[in-house]
PDB file of C-alpha atoms and ligand atoms in Angstrom:
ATOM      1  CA  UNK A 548     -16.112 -10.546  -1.450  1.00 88.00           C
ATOM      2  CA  UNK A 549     -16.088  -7.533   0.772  1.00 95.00           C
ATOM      3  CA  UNK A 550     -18.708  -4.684   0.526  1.00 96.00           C
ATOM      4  CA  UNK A 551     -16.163  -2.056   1.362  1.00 98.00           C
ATOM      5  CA  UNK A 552     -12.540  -1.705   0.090  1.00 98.00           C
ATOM      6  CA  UNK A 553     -10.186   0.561   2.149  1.00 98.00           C
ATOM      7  CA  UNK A 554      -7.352   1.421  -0.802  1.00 98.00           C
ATOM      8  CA  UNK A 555      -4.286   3.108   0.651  1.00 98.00           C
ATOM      9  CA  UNK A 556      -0.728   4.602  -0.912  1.00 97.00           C
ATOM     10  CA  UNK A 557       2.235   5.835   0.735  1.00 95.00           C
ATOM     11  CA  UNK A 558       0.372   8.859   2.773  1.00 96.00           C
ATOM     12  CA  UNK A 559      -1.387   6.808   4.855  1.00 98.00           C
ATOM     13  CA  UNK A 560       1.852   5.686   7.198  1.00 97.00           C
ATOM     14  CA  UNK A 561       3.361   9.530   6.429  1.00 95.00           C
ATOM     15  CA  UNK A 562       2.039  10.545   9.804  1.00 97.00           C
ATOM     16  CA  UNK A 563       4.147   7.073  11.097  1.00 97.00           C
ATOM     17  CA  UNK A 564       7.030   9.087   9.991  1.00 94.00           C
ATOM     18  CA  UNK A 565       7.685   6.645   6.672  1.00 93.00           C
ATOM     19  CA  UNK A 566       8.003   9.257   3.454  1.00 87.00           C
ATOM     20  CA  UNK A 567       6.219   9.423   0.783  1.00 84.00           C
ATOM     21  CA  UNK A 568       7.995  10.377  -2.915  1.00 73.00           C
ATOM     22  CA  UNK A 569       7.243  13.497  -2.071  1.00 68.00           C
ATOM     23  CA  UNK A 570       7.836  14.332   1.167  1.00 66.00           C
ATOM     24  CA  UNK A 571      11.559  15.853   2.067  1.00 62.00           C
ATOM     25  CA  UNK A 572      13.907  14.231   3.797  1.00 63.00           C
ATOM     26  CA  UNK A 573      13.167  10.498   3.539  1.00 62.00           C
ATOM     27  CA  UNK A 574      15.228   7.934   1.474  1.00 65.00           C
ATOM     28  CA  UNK A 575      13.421   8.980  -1.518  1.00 69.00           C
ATOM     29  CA  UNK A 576      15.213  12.009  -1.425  1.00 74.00           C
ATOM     30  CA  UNK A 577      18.792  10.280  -1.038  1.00 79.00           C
ATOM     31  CA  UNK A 578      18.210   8.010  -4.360  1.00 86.00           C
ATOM     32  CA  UNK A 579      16.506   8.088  -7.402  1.00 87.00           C
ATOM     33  CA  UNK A 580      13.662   5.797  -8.335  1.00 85.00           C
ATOM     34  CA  UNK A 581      15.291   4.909 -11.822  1.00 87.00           C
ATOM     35  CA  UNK A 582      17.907   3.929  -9.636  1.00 91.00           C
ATOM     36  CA  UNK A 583      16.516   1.344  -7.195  1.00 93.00           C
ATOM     37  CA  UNK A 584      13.246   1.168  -8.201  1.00 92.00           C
ATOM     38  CA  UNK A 585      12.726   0.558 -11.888  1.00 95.00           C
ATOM     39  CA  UNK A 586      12.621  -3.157 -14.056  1.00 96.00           C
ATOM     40  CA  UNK A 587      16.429  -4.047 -14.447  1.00 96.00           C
ATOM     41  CA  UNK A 588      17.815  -2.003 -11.487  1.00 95.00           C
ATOM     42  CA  UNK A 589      18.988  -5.365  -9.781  1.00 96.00           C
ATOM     43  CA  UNK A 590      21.081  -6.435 -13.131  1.00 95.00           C
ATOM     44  CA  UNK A 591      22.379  -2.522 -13.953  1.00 94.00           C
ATOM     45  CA  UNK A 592      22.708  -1.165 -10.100  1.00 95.00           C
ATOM     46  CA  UNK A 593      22.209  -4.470  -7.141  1.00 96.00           C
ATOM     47  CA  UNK A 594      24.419  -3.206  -4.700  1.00 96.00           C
ATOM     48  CA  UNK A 595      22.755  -0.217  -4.381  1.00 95.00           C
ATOM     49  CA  UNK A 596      18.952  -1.291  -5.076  1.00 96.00           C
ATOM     50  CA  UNK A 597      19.682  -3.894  -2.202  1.00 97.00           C
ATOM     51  CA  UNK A 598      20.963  -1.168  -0.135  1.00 96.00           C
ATOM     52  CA  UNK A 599      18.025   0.911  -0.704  1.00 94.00           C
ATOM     53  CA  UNK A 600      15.240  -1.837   0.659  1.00 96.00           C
ATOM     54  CA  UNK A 601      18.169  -3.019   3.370  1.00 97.00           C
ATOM     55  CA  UNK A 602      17.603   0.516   4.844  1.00 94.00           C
ATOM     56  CA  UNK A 603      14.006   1.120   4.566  1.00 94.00           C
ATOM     57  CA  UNK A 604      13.590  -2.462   6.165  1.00 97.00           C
ATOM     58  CA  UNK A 605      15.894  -1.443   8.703  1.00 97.00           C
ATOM     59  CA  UNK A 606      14.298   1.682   9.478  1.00 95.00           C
ATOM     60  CA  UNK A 607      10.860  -0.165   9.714  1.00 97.00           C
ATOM     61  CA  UNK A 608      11.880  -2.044  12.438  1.00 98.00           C
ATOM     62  CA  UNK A 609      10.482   0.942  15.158  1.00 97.00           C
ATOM     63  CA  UNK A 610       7.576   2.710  12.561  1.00 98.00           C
ATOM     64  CA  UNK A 611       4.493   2.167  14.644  1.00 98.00           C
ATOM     65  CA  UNK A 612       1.091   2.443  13.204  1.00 98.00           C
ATOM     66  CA  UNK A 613      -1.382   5.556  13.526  1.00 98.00           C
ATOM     67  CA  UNK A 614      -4.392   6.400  14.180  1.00 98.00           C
ATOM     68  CA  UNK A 615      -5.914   6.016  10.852  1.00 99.00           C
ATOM     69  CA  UNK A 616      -4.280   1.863  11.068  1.00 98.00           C
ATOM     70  CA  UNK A 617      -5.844   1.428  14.310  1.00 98.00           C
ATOM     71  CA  UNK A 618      -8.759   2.823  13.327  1.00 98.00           C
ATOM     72  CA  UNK A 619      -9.563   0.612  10.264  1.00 98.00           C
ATOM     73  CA  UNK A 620      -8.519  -2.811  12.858  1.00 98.00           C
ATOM     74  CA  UNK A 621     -11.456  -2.005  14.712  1.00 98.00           C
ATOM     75  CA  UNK A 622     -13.532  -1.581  12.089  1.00 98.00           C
ATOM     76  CA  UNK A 623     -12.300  -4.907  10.389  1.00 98.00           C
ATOM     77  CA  UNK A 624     -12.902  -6.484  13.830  1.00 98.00           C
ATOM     78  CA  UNK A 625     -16.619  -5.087  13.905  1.00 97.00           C
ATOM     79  CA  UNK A 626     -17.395  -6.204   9.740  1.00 97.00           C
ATOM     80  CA  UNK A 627     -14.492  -8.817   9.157  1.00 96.00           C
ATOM     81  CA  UNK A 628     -16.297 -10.002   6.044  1.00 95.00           C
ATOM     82  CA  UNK A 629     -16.978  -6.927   4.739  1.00 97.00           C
ATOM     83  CA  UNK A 630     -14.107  -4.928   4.577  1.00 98.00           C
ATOM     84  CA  UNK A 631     -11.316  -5.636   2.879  1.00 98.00           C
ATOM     85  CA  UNK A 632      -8.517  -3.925   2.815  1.00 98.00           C
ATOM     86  CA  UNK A 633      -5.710  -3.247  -0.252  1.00 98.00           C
ATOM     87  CA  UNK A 634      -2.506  -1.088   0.072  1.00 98.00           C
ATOM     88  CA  UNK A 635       0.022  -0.120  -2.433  1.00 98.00           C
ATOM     89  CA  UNK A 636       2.382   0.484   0.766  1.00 97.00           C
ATOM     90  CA  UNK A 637       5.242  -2.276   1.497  1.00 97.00           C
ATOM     91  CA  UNK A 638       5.624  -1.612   5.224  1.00 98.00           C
ATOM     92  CA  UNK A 639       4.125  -3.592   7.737  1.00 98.00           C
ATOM     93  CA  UNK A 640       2.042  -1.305   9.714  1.00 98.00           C
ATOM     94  CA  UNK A 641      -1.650  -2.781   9.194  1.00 98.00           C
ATOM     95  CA  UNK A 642      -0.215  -5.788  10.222  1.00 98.00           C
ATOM     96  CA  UNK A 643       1.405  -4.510  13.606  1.00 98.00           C
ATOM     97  CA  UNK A 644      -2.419  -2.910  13.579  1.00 98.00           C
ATOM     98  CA  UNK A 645      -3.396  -6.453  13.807  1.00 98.00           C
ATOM     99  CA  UNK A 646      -5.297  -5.825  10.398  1.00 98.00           C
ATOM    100  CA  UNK A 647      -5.993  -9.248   8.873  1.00 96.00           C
ATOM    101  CA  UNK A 648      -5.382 -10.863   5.204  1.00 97.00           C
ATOM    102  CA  UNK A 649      -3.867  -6.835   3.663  1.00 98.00           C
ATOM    103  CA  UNK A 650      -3.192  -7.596  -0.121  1.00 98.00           C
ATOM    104  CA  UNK A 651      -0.252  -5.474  -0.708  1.00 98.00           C
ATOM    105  CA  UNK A 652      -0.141  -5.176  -4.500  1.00 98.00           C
ATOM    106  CA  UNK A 653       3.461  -3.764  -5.055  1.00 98.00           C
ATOM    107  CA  UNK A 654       5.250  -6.271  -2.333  1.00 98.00           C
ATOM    108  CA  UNK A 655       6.177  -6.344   1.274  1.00 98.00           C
ATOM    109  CA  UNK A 656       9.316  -5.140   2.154  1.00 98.00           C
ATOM    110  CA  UNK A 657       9.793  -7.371   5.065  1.00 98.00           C
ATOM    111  CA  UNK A 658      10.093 -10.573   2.224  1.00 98.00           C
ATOM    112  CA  UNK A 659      12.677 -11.559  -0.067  1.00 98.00           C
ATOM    113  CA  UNK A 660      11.771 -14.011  -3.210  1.00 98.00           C
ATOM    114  CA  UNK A 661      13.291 -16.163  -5.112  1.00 97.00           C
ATOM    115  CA  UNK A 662      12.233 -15.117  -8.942  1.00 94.00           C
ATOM    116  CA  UNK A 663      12.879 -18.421 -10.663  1.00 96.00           C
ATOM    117  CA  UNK A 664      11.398 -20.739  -8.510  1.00 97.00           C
ATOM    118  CA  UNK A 665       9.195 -19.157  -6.133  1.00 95.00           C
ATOM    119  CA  UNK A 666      10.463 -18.954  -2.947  1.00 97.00           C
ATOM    120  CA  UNK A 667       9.681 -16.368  -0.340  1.00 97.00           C
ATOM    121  CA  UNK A 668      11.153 -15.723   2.779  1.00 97.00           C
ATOM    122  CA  UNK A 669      10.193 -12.745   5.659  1.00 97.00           C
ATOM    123  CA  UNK A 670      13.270 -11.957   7.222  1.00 97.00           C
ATOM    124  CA  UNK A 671      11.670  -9.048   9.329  1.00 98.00           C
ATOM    125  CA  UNK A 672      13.390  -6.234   9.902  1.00 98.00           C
ATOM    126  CA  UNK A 673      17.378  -7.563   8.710  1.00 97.00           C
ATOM    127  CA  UNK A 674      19.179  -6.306   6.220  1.00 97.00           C
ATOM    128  CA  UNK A 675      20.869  -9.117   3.279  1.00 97.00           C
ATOM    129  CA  UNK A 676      23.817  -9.241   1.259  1.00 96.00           C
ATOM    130  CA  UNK A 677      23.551  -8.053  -2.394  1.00 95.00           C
ATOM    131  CA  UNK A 678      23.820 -11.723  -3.254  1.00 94.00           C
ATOM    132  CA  UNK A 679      21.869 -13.913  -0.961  1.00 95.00           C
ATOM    133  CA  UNK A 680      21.779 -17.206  -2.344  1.00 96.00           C
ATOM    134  CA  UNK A 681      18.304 -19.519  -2.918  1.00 97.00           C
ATOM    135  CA  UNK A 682      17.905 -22.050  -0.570  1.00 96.00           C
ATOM    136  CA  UNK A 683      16.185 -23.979  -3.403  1.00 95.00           C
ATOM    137  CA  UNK A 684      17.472 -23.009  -6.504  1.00 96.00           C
ATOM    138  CA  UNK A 685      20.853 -21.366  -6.159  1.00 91.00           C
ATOM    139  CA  UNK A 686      19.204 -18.221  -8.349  1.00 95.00           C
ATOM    140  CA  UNK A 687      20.303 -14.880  -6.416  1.00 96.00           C
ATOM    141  CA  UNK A 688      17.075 -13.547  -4.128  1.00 97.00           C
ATOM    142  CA  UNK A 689      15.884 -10.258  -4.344  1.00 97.00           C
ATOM    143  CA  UNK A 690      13.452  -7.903  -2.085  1.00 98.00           C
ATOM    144  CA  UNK A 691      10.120  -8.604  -2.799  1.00 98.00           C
ATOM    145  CA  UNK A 692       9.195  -5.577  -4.523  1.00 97.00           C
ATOM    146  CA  UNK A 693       7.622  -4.662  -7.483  1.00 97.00           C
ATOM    147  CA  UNK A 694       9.832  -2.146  -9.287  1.00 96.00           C
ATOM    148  CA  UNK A 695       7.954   0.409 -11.871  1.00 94.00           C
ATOM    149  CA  UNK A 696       7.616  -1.720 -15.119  1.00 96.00           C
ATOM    150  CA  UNK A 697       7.634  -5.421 -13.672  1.00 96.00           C
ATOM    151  CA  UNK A 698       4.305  -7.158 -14.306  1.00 95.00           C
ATOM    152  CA  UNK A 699       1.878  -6.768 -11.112  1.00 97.00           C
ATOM    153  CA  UNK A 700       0.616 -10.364 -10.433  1.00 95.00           C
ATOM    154  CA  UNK A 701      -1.577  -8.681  -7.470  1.00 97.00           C
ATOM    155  CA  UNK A 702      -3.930  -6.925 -10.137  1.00 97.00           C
ATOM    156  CA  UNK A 703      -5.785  -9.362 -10.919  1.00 97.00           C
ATOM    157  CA  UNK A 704      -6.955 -10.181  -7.128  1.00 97.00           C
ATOM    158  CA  UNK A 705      -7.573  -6.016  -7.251  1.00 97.00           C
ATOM    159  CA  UNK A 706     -10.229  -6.145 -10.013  1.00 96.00           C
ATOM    160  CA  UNK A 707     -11.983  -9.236  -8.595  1.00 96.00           C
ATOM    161  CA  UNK A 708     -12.599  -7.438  -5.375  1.00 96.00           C
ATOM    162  CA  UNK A 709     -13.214  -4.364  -6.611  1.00 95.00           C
ATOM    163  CA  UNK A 710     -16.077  -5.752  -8.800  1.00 92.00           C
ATOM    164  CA  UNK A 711     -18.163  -6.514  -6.083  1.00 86.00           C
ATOM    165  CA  UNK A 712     -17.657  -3.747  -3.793  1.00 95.00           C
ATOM    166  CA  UNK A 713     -19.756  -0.654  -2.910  1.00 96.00           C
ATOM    167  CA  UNK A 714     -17.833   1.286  -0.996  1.00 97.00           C
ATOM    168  CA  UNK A 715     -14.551   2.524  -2.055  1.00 98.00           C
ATOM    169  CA  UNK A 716     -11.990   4.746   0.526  1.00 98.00           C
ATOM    170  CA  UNK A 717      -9.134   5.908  -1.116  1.00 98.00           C
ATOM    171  CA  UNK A 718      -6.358   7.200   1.865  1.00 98.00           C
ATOM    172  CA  UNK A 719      -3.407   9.018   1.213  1.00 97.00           C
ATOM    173  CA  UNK A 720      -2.813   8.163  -3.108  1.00 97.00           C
ATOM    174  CA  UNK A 721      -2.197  10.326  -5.222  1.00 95.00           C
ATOM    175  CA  UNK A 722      -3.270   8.166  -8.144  1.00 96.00           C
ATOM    176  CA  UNK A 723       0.102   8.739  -9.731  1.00 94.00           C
ATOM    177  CA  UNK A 724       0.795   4.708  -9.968  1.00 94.00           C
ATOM    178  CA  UNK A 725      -2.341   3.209 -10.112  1.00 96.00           C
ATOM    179  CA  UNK A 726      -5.126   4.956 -11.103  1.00 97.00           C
ATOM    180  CA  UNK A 727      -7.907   5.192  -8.627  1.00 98.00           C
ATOM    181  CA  UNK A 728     -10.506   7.068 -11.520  1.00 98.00           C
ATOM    182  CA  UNK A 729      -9.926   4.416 -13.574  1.00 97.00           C
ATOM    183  CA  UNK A 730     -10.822   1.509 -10.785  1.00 97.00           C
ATOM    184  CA  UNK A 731     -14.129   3.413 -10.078  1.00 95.00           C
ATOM    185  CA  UNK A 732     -14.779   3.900 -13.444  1.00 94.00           C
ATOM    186  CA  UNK A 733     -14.794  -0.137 -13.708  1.00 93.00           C
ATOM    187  CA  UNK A 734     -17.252  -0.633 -10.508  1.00 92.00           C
ATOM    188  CA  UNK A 735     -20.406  -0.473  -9.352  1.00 91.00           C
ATOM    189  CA  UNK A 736     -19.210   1.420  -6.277  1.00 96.00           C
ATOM    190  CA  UNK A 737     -22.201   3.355  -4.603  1.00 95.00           C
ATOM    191  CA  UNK A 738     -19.953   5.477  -2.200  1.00 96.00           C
ATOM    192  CA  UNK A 739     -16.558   6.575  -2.635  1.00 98.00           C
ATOM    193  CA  UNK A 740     -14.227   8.603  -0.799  1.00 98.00           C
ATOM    194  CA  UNK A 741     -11.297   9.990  -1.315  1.00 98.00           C
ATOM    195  CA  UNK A 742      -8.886  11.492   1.486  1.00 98.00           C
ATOM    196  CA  UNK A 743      -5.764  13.358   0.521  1.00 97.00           C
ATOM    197  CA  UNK A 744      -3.447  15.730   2.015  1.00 96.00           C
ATOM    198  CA  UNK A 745      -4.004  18.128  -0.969  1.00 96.00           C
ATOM    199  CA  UNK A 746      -5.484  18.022  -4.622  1.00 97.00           C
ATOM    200  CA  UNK A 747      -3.655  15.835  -7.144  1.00 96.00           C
ATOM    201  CA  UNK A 748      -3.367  16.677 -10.764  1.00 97.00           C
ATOM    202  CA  UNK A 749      -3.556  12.354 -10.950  1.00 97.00           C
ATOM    203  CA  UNK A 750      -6.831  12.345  -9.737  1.00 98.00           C
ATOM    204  CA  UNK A 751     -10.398  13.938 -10.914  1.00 98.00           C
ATOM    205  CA  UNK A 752     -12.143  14.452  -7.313  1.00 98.00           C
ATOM    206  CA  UNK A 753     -15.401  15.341  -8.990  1.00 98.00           C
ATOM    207  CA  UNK A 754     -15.894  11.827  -9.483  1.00 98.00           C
ATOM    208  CA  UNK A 755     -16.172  11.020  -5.503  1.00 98.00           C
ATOM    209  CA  UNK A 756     -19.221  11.068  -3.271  1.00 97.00           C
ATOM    210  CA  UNK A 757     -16.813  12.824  -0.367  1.00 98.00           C
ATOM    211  CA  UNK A 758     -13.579  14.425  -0.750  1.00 98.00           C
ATOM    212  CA  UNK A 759     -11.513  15.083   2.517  1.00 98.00           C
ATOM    213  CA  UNK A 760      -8.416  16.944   2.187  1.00 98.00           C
ATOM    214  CA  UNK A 761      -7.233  16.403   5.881  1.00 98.00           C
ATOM    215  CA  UNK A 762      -4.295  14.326   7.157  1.00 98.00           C
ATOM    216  CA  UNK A 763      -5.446  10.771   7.439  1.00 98.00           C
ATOM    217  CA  UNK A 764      -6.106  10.677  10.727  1.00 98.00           C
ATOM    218  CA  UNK A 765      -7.786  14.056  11.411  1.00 98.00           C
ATOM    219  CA  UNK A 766     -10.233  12.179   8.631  1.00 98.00           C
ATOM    220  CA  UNK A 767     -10.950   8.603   9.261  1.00 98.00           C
ATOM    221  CA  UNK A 768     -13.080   9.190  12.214  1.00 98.00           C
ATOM    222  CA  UNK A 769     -15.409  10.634   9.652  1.00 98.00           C
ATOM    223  CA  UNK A 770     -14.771   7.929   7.135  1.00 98.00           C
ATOM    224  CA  UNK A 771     -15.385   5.077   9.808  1.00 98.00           C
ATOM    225  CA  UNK A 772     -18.648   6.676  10.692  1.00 98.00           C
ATOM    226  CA  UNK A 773     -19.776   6.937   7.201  1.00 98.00           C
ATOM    227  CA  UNK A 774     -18.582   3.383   6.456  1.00 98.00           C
ATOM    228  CA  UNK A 775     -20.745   2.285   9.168  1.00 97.00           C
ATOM    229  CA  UNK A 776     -24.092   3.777   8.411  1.00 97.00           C
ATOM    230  CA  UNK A 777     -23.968   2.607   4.952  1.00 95.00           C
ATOM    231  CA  UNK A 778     -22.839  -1.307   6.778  1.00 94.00           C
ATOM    232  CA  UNK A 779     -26.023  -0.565   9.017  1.00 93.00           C
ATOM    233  CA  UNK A 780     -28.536   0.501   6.222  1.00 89.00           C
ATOM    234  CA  UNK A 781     -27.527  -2.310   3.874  1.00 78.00           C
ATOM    235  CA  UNK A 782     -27.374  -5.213   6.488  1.00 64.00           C
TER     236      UNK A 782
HETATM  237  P1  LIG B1305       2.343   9.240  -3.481  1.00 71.66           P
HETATM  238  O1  LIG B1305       3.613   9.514  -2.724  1.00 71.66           O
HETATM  239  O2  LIG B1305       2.340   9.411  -4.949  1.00 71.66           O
HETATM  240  O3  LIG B1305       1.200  10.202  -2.907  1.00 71.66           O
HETATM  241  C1  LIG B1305       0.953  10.317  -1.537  1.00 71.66           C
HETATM  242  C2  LIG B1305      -0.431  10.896  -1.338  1.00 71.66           C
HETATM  243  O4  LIG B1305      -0.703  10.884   0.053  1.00 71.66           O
HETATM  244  C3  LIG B1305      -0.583  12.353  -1.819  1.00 71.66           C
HETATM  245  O5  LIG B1305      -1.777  12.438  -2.575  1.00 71.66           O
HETATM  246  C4  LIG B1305      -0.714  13.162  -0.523  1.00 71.66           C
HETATM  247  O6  LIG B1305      -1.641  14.252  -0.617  1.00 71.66           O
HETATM  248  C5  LIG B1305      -1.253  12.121   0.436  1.00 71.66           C
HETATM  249  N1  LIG B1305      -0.851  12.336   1.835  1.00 71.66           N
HETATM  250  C6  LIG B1305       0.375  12.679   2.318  1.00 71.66           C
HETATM  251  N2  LIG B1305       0.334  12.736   3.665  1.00 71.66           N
HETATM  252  C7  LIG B1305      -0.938  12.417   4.020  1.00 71.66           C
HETATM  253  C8  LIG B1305      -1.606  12.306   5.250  1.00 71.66           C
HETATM  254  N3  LIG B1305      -0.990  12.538   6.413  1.00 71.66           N
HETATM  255  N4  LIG B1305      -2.912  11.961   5.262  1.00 71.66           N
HETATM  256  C9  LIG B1305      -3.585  11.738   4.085  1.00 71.66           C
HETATM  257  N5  LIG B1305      -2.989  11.827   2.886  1.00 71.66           N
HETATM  258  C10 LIG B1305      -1.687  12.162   2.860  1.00 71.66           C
HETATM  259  O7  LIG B1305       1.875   7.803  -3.009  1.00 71.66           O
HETATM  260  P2  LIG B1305       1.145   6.585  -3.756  1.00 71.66           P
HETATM  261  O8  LIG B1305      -0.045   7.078  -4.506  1.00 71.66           O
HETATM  262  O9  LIG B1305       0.980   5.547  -2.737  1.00 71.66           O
HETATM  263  O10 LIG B1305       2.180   6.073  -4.850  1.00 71.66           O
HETATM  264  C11 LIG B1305       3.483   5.895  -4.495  1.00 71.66           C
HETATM  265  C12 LIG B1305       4.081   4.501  -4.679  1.00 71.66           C
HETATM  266  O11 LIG B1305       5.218   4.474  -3.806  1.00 71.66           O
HETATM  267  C13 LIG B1305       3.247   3.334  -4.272  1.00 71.66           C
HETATM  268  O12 LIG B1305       3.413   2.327  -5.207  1.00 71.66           O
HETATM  269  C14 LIG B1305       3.814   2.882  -2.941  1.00 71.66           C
HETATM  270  O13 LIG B1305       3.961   1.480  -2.895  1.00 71.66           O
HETATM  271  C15 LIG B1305       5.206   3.416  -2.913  1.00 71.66           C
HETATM  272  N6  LIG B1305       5.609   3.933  -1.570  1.00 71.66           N
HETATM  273  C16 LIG B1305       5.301   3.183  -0.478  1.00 71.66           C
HETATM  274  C17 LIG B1305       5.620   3.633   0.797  1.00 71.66           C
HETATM  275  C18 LIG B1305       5.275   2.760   1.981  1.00 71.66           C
HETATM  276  O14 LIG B1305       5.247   1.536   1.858  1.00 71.66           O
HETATM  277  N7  LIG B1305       4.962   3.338   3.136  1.00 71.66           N
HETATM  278  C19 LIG B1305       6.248   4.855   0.946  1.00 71.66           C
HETATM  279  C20 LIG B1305       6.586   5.601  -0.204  1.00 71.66           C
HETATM  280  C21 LIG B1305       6.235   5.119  -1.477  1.00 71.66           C
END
């Protein structure tokens, strides 16, 4: 298990020009999350919940990672068996980083799945028809996305790495869907920090060794540097 976890949300590819739920102007704005993004939606509303993941897949296609991405490959290249990083984010931009083995809890929007029998497929950047059938099993596929109130399978791989590790980075959450007091509450992390646009009523940031409320990556030069001196004092 890794020594540091690098835990990101939605603000950490705002400065790739993806939105965040609260940002203006993104496709957040155009829909509402009951809509598209909620346990049923594909029975009560498909044609538009597989609109809604057709165009942010689309619009994926030419995101490019940051800084802050590009920052944490090179630090993954430097300690690859000690950091480990976890994102709630479904876009692909670690990945075009050339960050290795990302556990994206809530999905990857690049995939669809197959919920009866397993199936998953990437289909990069196209968009599908609202009822794509199942190579395997006829069943209709859907994106693979966890909507708000669908169990989180993911979880469980969360807990297991976050029980061993001793650093914890929170970038760009704001703690809203998963609860990133809670998950340092249930660790023996020595060194946590958390890096925000702006204070969150989600989150208490008295709990964190360093709080930095900077864009991402006006910050992670910092948060690479400590990462490494406690790497160096520890190895
Ligand atoms: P959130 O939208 O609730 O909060 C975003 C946080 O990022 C805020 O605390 C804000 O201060 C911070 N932030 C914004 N810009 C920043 C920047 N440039 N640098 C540093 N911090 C910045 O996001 P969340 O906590 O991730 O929860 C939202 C849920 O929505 C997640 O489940 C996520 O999967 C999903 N989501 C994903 C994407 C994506 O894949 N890129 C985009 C939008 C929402």
């Amino acid at each position: 298990m890794a020594k540091v976890i690098i835990f990101s949300g939605a603000g950490i590819s705002a400065e790739s020009g993806i939105s965040t739920f609260r940002d203006t102007g993104g496709l957040w704005e155009e829909y509402d999350i009951k809509d598209v993004c909620t346990a049923g939606c594909l029975e009560t509303n498909r044609d538009m919940t597989i609109e809604f993941y057709n165009k942010g897949r689309v619009a994926l296609k030419d995101k490019q990672p940051n800084k802050t991405h590009y920052e944490i490959k090179k630090l993954q290249d430097k300690y690859p068996n000690d950091i480990k990083i976890i994102t709630q984010n479904v876009d692909d931009l670690f990945e075009k980083a050339g960050c290795q083995k990302v556990l994206h809890l809530h999905g990857f929007i690049t995939e669809i799945n197959c919920e009866q029998c397993g199936y998953i497929q990437d289909i990069g950047y196209k968009p599908i028809q609202s009822h794509t059938i199942c190579p395997n099993c006829k069943n209709f596929l859907r994106p693979n996305i966890v909507f708000f109130g669908e169990p989180v399978p993911k979880y469980r791989e969360l807990f297991k790495e976050i029980d061993d590790c001793e650093i914890f980075v929170i970038i760009g959450s704001s703690g809203n869907v998963i609860n990133t007091d809670f998950l340092l509450s249930v660790s023996d992390v020595k060194y946590s920090i958390l890096n925000n646009l702006e204070y969150s009523n989600a989150i208490n940031d008295k709990l964190y060794t360093k709080v930095i409320y900077r864009k991402a990556t006006e910050a992670i030069d910092e948060i690479v540097a400590d990462i490494i001196k406690y790497l160096q004092n520890v190895q």
